[in-house]
CSV table of C-alpha atoms in Angstrom, one decimal:
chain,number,residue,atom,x,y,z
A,1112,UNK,CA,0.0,0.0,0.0
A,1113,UNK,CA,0.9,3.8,0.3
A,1114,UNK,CA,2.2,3.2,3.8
A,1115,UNK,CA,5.5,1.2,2.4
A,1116,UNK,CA,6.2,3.8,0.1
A,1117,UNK,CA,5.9,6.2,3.0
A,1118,UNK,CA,8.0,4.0,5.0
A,1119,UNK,CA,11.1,3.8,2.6
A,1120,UNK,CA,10.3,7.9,1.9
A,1121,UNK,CA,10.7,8.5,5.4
A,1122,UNK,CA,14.4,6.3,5.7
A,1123,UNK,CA,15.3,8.1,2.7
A,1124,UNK,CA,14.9,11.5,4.8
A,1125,UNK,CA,16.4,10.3,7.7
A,1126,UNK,CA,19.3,9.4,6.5
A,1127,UNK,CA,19.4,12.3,4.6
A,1128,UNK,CA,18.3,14.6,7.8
A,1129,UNK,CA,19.6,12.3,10.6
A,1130,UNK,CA,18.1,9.5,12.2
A,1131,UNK,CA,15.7,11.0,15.3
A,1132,UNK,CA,14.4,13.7,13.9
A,1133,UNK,CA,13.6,12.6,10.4
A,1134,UNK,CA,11.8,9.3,12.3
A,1135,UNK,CA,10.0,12.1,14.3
A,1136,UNK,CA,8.5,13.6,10.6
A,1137,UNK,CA,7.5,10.0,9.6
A,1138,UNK,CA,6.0,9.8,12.9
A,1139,UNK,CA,4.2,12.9,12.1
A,1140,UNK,CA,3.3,12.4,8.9
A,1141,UNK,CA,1.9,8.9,9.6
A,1142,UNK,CA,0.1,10.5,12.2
A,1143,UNK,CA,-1.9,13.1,9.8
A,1144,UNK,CA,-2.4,10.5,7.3
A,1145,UNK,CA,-4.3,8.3,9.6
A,1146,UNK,CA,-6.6,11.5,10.9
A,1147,UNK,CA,-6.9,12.4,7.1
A,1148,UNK,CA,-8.3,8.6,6.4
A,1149,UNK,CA,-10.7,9.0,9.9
A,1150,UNK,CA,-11.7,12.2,8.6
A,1151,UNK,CA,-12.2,11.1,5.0
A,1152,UNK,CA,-13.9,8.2,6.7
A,1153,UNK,CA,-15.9,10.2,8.6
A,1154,UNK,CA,-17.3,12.3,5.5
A,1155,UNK,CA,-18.4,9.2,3.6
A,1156,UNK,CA,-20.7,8.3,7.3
A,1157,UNK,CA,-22.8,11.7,7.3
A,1158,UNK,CA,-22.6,11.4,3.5
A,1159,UNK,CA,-24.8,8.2,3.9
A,1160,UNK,CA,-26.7,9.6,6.9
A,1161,UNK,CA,-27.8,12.7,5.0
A,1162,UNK,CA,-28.9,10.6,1.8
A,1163,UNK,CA,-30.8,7.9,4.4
A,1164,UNK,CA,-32.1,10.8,5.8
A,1165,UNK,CA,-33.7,12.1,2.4
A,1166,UNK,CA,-35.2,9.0,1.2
């Protein structure tokens, strides 16, 4: 999936930026992809409520 390619991204950079703080951006960035995914998931929920709600 995407999170691989994050993964080997985020070595990448921290070998590039040094070890603890370019972990600490994957760590960061995994963090805001998982909220964008609850979020997006989230959406899709009142998006389905609002059309059951029409019918």
């Amino acid at each position: 999936m995407d999170a691989e390619r994050a993964a080997r991204e985020a070595l990448a950079e921290a070998k590039r930026v040094g070890l603890r703080q370019g972990f600490m951006t994957f760590l960061d960035n995994r963090r805001c992809a998982q909220s964008a995914a609850a979020r997006a998931k989230d959406h899709d929920r009142t998006r389905k409520l609002r059309r059951s709600i029409h019918r």
